Short mmCIF file of C-alpha atoms and ligand atoms in Angstrom, two decimals:
data_model
loop_
_atom_site.label_atom_id
_atom_site.label_comp_id
_atom_site.label_asym_id
_atom_site.label_seq_id
_atom_site.Cartn_x
_atom_site.Cartn_y
_atom_site.Cartn_z
CA MET A 41 8.11 26.14 -36.16
CA THR A 42 4.81 27.91 -36.55
CA ALA A 43 4.23 31.14 -34.68
CA GLY A 44 0.73 30.97 -33.24
CA SER A 45 -1.11 34.22 -32.95
CA GLN A 46 0.08 35.68 -29.65
CA ASN A 47 -3.38 36.16 -28.18
CA GLY A 48 -5.90 34.28 -30.30
CA ALA A 49 -6.18 30.67 -31.48
CA GLY A 50 -2.92 28.83 -31.03
CA SER A 51 -1.56 31.30 -28.50
CA LEU A 52 0.12 30.13 -25.31
CA LYS A 53 0.88 33.59 -24.00
CA GLY A 54 1.04 33.61 -20.19
CA LYS A 55 1.30 29.84 -19.95
CA VAL A 56 4.14 27.91 -18.31
CA ALA A 57 5.26 24.61 -19.82
CA LEU A 58 7.64 21.86 -18.74
CA VAL A 59 9.04 19.60 -21.45
CA THR A 60 11.01 16.57 -20.28
CA GLY A 61 13.88 15.42 -22.49
CA ALA A 62 13.97 18.81 -24.20
CA SER A 63 17.67 18.92 -25.08
CA ARG A 64 17.29 17.42 -28.55
CA GLY A 65 15.04 15.65 -31.01
CA ILE A 66 11.29 15.81 -30.57
CA GLY A 67 11.46 17.42 -27.11
CA ARG A 68 13.55 20.28 -28.46
CA ALA A 69 11.09 20.92 -31.27
CA ILE A 70 8.16 20.85 -28.84
CA ALA A 71 9.84 23.32 -26.48
CA LEU A 72 10.59 25.68 -29.39
CA GLU A 73 7.05 25.46 -30.74
CA LEU A 74 5.51 26.20 -27.33
CA ALA A 75 7.91 29.12 -26.81
CA CYS A 76 7.15 30.44 -30.26
CA ARG A 77 3.47 30.58 -29.26
CA GLY A 78 4.32 32.66 -26.19
CA ALA A 79 4.77 30.06 -23.42
CA LYS A 80 7.55 30.25 -20.86
CA VAL A 81 9.29 26.90 -21.10
CA ALA A 82 11.20 24.80 -18.57
CA LEU A 83 13.66 22.54 -20.36
CA ASN A 84 14.43 19.27 -18.63
CA TYR A 85 17.42 17.19 -19.70
CA ARG A 86 19.47 14.45 -18.07
CA ALA A 87 22.98 14.70 -19.56
CA SER A 88 23.02 16.93 -22.67
CA GLN A 89 23.71 20.23 -20.94
CA ALA A 90 25.32 22.03 -23.89
CA GLU A 91 22.37 21.23 -26.17
CA ALA A 92 19.90 22.35 -23.50
CA GLU A 93 21.80 25.61 -23.00
CA SER A 94 21.82 26.33 -26.71
CA LEU A 95 18.06 25.74 -26.86
CA ALA A 96 17.54 28.11 -23.94
CA GLU A 97 19.50 30.77 -25.85
CA ARG A 98 17.38 30.18 -28.95
CA ILE A 99 14.18 30.58 -26.91
CA LYS A 100 15.45 33.85 -25.44
CA GLU A 101 16.22 35.07 -28.97
CA ILE A 102 12.60 34.56 -29.97
CA GLY A 103 11.54 36.66 -26.98
CA SER A 104 10.36 34.04 -24.53
CA GLU A 105 11.70 32.74 -21.22
CA ALA A 106 13.47 29.42 -20.67
CA LEU A 107 14.50 27.65 -17.48
CA LEU A 108 17.01 24.79 -17.52
CA VAL A 109 16.11 21.95 -15.18
CA GLN A 110 18.55 19.05 -15.07
CA GLY A 111 17.23 15.77 -13.68
CA ASP A 112 16.77 12.10 -14.45
CA VAL A 113 13.03 11.48 -14.71
CA ALA A 114 13.55 7.77 -14.07
CA LYS A 115 14.54 8.62 -10.49
CA LYS A 116 11.50 9.45 -8.41
CA GLU A 117 13.12 12.13 -6.24
CA GLU A 118 14.87 13.83 -9.19
CA ALA A 119 11.67 13.88 -11.23
CA ARG A 120 9.76 15.46 -8.36
CA GLN A 121 12.58 17.96 -7.83
CA VAL A 122 12.36 18.95 -11.52
CA VAL A 123 8.67 19.82 -11.13
CA ARG A 124 9.31 21.58 -7.81
CA LYS A 125 11.98 23.81 -9.41
CA VAL A 126 9.57 24.84 -12.18
CA LEU A 127 6.89 25.72 -9.64
CA ASP A 128 9.39 27.60 -7.44
CA HIS A 129 10.62 29.62 -10.41
CA PHE A 130 7.42 30.36 -12.33
CA GLY A 131 4.81 29.95 -9.58
CA ARG A 132 2.60 27.76 -11.76
CA LEU A 133 2.66 24.94 -14.31
CA ASP A 134 0.06 24.85 -17.09
CA ILE A 135 1.45 22.39 -19.62
CA LEU A 136 3.39 19.22 -18.89
CA VAL A 137 4.87 17.34 -21.83
CA ASN A 138 6.25 13.96 -20.79
CA ASN A 139 8.59 13.41 -23.70
CA ALA A 140 11.82 11.92 -22.26
CA GLY A 141 12.29 8.45 -23.65
CA ILE A 142 14.89 5.82 -24.50
CA THR A 143 15.15 2.56 -26.42
CA ARG A 144 17.13 -0.62 -25.63
CA ASP A 145 16.14 -2.73 -28.62
CA LYS A 146 16.58 -6.51 -28.50
CA SER A 147 14.38 -9.45 -29.31
CA LEU A 148 12.78 -10.91 -26.19
CA ARG A 149 15.02 -13.98 -26.35
CA LYS A 150 18.08 -11.73 -25.97
CA MET A 151 16.63 -9.04 -23.72
CA ALA A 152 18.30 -8.65 -20.32
CA ASP A 153 16.28 -7.65 -17.28
CA ASP A 154 18.11 -4.30 -17.24
CA ASP A 155 17.05 -3.59 -20.84
CA TRP A 156 13.46 -4.06 -19.75
CA ALA A 157 13.78 -2.11 -16.51
CA ASP A 158 15.71 0.85 -17.97
CA VAL A 159 13.10 1.50 -20.64
CA ILE A 160 10.13 1.10 -18.31
CA ASN A 161 11.81 3.32 -15.71
CA VAL A 162 12.46 6.25 -18.05
CA ASN A 163 9.46 6.06 -20.36
CA LEU A 164 6.63 4.88 -18.13
CA ASN A 165 7.74 5.51 -14.55
CA GLY A 166 9.22 8.89 -15.51
CA THR A 167 5.86 9.88 -16.98
CA TYR A 168 4.12 8.81 -13.77
CA TYR A 169 6.61 10.59 -11.47
CA CYS A 170 6.45 13.93 -13.30
CA THR A 171 2.68 13.77 -13.69
CA SER A 172 1.97 12.96 -10.07
CA ALA A 173 4.31 15.76 -8.98
CA ALA A 174 2.55 18.27 -11.24
CA LEU A 175 -1.03 17.39 -10.33
CA PRO A 176 -1.40 19.23 -6.99
CA ALA A 177 -0.48 22.57 -8.60
CA MET A 178 -2.70 21.94 -11.63
CA ILE A 179 -5.62 20.97 -9.38
CA ASP A 180 -5.16 24.17 -7.36
CA GLN A 181 -5.07 26.21 -10.58
CA LYS A 182 -8.07 24.32 -11.97
CA TYR A 183 -6.11 24.17 -15.19
CA GLY A 184 -3.70 21.74 -16.77
CA ARG A 185 -2.75 20.31 -20.14
CA ILE A 186 -0.81 17.06 -19.91
CA ILE A 187 0.55 15.63 -23.13
CA ASN A 188 2.38 12.33 -23.02
CA ILE A 189 4.52 11.15 -25.91
CA SER A 190 3.83 7.53 -26.77
CA SER A 191 4.67 5.91 -30.11
CA VAL A 192 3.24 4.06 -33.06
CA VAL A 193 5.13 1.11 -31.61
CA GLY A 194 2.93 1.24 -28.52
CA GLN A 195 -0.08 0.85 -30.83
CA SER A 196 1.21 -1.79 -33.24
CA GLY A 197 4.05 -3.59 -31.43
CA ASN A 198 7.41 -3.96 -33.17
CA PHE A 199 9.98 -6.71 -33.49
CA GLY A 200 12.83 -6.14 -31.00
CA GLN A 201 10.95 -3.54 -28.97
CA ALA A 202 8.89 -5.46 -26.37
CA ASN A 203 10.16 -3.20 -23.57
CA TYR A 204 9.56 0.00 -25.53
CA ALA A 205 6.15 -1.11 -26.84
CA ALA A 206 5.05 -2.02 -23.31
CA SER A 207 6.20 1.36 -21.98
CA LYS A 208 4.37 3.25 -24.71
CA GLY A 209 1.20 1.16 -24.53
CA GLY A 210 1.30 1.75 -20.79
CA ILE A 211 1.55 5.51 -21.32
CA ALA A 212 -1.54 5.45 -23.53
CA SER A 213 -3.70 3.62 -20.98
CA PHE A 214 -2.25 5.61 -18.08
CA THR A 215 -3.27 8.77 -19.93
CA LYS A 216 -6.87 7.64 -20.40
CA THR A 217 -7.25 7.02 -16.67
CA LEU A 218 -5.56 10.31 -15.87
CA ALA A 219 -8.01 12.06 -18.19
CA LEU A 220 -10.97 10.48 -16.41
CA GLU A 221 -9.75 11.34 -12.94
CA MET A 222 -8.67 14.90 -13.72
CA ALA A 223 -11.49 16.14 -15.95
CA ARG A 224 -13.36 17.66 -12.99
CA TYR A 225 -10.38 19.97 -12.38
CA ASN A 226 -10.21 21.23 -15.98
CA ILE A 227 -7.07 19.19 -16.53
CA THR A 228 -6.93 17.38 -19.86
CA ALA A 229 -4.58 14.50 -20.62
CA ASN A 230 -3.79 13.25 -24.10
CA THR A 231 -1.18 11.20 -25.86
CA VAL A 232 0.66 12.05 -29.05
CA ALA A 233 1.90 8.94 -30.83
CA PRO A 234 4.66 9.79 -33.30
CA GLY A 235 5.61 7.48 -36.11
CA PHE A 236 9.25 7.07 -37.11
CA THR A 237 10.81 10.51 -36.63
CA CYS A 238 14.20 11.90 -37.72
CA THR A 239 16.12 12.12 -34.43
CA GLU A 240 19.10 10.37 -32.80
CA MET A 241 16.69 7.62 -31.72
CA LEU A 242 15.97 6.77 -35.35
CA GLN A 243 19.68 6.75 -36.19
CA LYS A 244 20.09 3.67 -33.97
CA ILE A 245 18.02 1.62 -36.45
CA PRO A 246 20.11 -0.08 -39.22
CA ALA A 247 19.87 1.61 -42.64
CA ASN A 248 18.37 -1.41 -44.42
CA ILE A 249 15.58 -1.66 -41.83
CA LEU A 250 14.93 2.08 -42.15
CA GLU A 251 14.48 1.67 -45.90
CA GLN A 252 11.94 -1.12 -45.31
CA ILE A 253 10.03 1.05 -42.83
CA LYS A 254 10.04 4.07 -45.13
CA ALA A 255 8.60 2.02 -47.97
CA LYS A 256 5.57 1.32 -45.79
CA ILE A 257 4.80 4.96 -44.90
CA PRO A 258 1.89 6.19 -47.07
CA LEU A 259 3.11 9.81 -46.92
CA GLY A 260 6.48 8.58 -48.16
CA ARG A 261 8.80 10.15 -45.57
CA PHE A 262 9.78 9.95 -41.95
CA ALA A 263 8.31 12.56 -39.58
CA MET A 264 10.32 15.61 -38.69
CA PRO A 265 10.36 16.60 -34.99
CA GLU A 266 8.39 19.72 -35.96
CA ASP A 267 5.50 17.56 -37.25
CA VAL A 268 5.12 16.13 -33.76
CA ALA A 269 5.63 19.50 -32.08
CA LYS A 270 2.73 21.05 -34.00
CA ALA A 271 0.37 18.32 -32.76
CA VAL A 272 1.49 18.84 -29.17
CA ALA A 273 1.08 22.60 -29.45
CA PHE A 274 -2.40 22.15 -30.90
CA LEU A 275 -3.48 20.06 -27.91
CA ALA A 276 -1.87 22.51 -25.50
CA ALA A 277 -3.32 25.64 -27.06
CA ASP A 278 -6.61 24.63 -28.63
CA GLY A 279 -7.50 21.23 -27.18
CA ASP A 280 -9.79 22.50 -24.45
CA TYR A 281 -12.49 19.86 -25.14
CA ILE A 282 -10.13 17.04 -26.09
CA THR A 283 -9.15 14.58 -23.40
CA GLY A 284 -8.17 10.92 -23.13
CA GLN A 285 -7.24 10.76 -26.81
CA GLN A 286 -4.24 9.43 -28.68
CA LEU A 287 -3.27 11.60 -31.64
CA ALA A 288 -1.19 9.67 -34.16
CA VAL A 289 1.43 11.65 -36.13
CA ASN A 290 2.73 8.81 -38.24
CA GLY A 291 2.32 9.53 -41.96
CA GLY A 292 -0.41 6.89 -42.15
CA ILE A 293 1.79 3.88 -41.33
CA TYR A 294 -0.67 2.73 -38.67
CA MET A 295 -4.36 3.63 -38.56
CA GLY A 296 -5.59 2.32 -35.24
P1 NAP B 153 16.21 11.45 -28.60
O1 NAP B 153 16.61 12.25 -29.77
O2 NAP B 153 17.02 10.25 -28.23
O3 NAP B 153 16.10 12.44 -27.34
C1 NAP B 153 15.72 11.92 -26.10
C2 NAP B 153 15.63 13.04 -25.11
O4 NAP B 153 15.22 12.47 -23.85
C3 NAP B 153 16.94 13.74 -24.88
O5 NAP B 153 16.70 15.10 -24.67
C4 NAP B 153 17.45 13.10 -23.59
O6 NAP B 153 18.26 13.98 -22.84
C5 NAP B 153 16.15 12.86 -22.85
N1 NAP B 153 16.25 11.82 -21.83
C6 NAP B 153 16.55 10.51 -21.99
N2 NAP B 153 16.52 9.87 -20.82
C7 NAP B 153 16.18 10.80 -19.90
C8 NAP B 153 15.97 10.76 -18.50
N3 NAP B 153 16.13 9.63 -17.81
N4 NAP B 153 15.62 11.90 -17.85
C9 NAP B 153 15.47 13.07 -18.54
N5 NAP B 153 15.66 13.16 -19.87
C10 NAP B 153 16.01 12.04 -20.53
O7 NAP B 153 14.73 10.90 -28.75
P2 NAP B 153 13.50 11.42 -29.61
O8 NAP B 153 13.45 10.64 -30.85
O9 NAP B 153 13.48 12.90 -29.67
O10 NAP B 153 12.31 10.89 -28.69
C11 NAP B 153 11.53 11.75 -27.88
C12 NAP B 153 10.27 11.00 -27.46
O11 NAP B 153 9.54 10.64 -28.63
C13 NAP B 153 10.56 9.71 -26.73
O12 NAP B 153 9.60 9.48 -25.73
C14 NAP B 153 10.42 8.66 -27.80
O13 NAP B 153 10.10 7.40 -27.28
C15 NAP B 153 9.30 9.25 -28.63
N6 NAP B 153 9.23 8.75 -29.99
C16 NAP B 153 10.26 8.87 -30.84
C17 NAP B 153 10.15 8.37 -32.12
C18 NAP B 153 11.27 8.47 -33.13
O14 NAP B 153 11.18 7.81 -34.19
N7 NAP B 153 12.29 9.27 -32.92
C19 NAP B 153 8.97 7.73 -32.52
C20 NAP B 153 7.93 7.63 -31.63
C21 NAP B 153 8.06 8.14 -30.35
P3 NAP B 153 19.79 13.62 -22.44
O15 NAP B 153 20.55 13.48 -23.71
O16 NAP B 153 20.21 14.77 -21.63
O17 NAP B 153 19.72 12.31 -21.70
#
């Protein structure tokens, strides 16, 4: 966690952020980083209530405000309700981080329709639902910073991850169009594409495969959630003239 100066470069003082999937992993680190820079942060989670509560406590300890907002972003009405609750509570929404994501890894020959649909519904449709719900308020404010979490896998493809790669590639192209359409309202939209990052998601990959992946990372280690969080916070705090971009945080494993 890096404490940005409270009022100068890096500061998010006075800003309100919503981070989806904030209960653990990368989302948790992003929420903490934004709070550390002075933002009030709404923490969305689907099932991990205890983890979300402990994060809210942590954010209060560092002197910022946290709001817990349970909801499944894959369900259109719940996703819209999440955004509505943030607006009702804080009266505005400046930063939306669409981070919630899942994997259901299988080669295409073995992939069931539900494996495909579940991943597209959470990762891609959830991003669309939360974004479209947030836009009216951001347009009224003439201010918004939307940061969508894609993946190196959306850039390169990956064996056993056709559903996930499609969802993340979709997020990247969705974000470019969003950036084009929203620029006139001072709303920027960018994608952060993490490489392989130490979270529960990574733990689902067999150890021998992880070793093979690690050997290919030029910086010689997996990302920590905080590496990704710093990139998100940079775009949120200091990315005023950056829009439609995909910022890779991947240790050099893919240079697109
Ligand atoms: P993680 O540790 O598995 O955490 C996922 C988070 O998303 C949890 O907070 C989970 O909350 C939430 N979530 C899942 N489904 C949800 C839903 N339907 N509605 C609301 N929240 C939901 O994953 P992570 O590694 O931190 O991944 C975060 C993001 O980074 C994802 O978009 C992922 O694709 C991306 N990413 C990860 C890596 C990596 O190597 N870890 C690499 C590239 C990109 P609950 O437990 O409450 O469901």
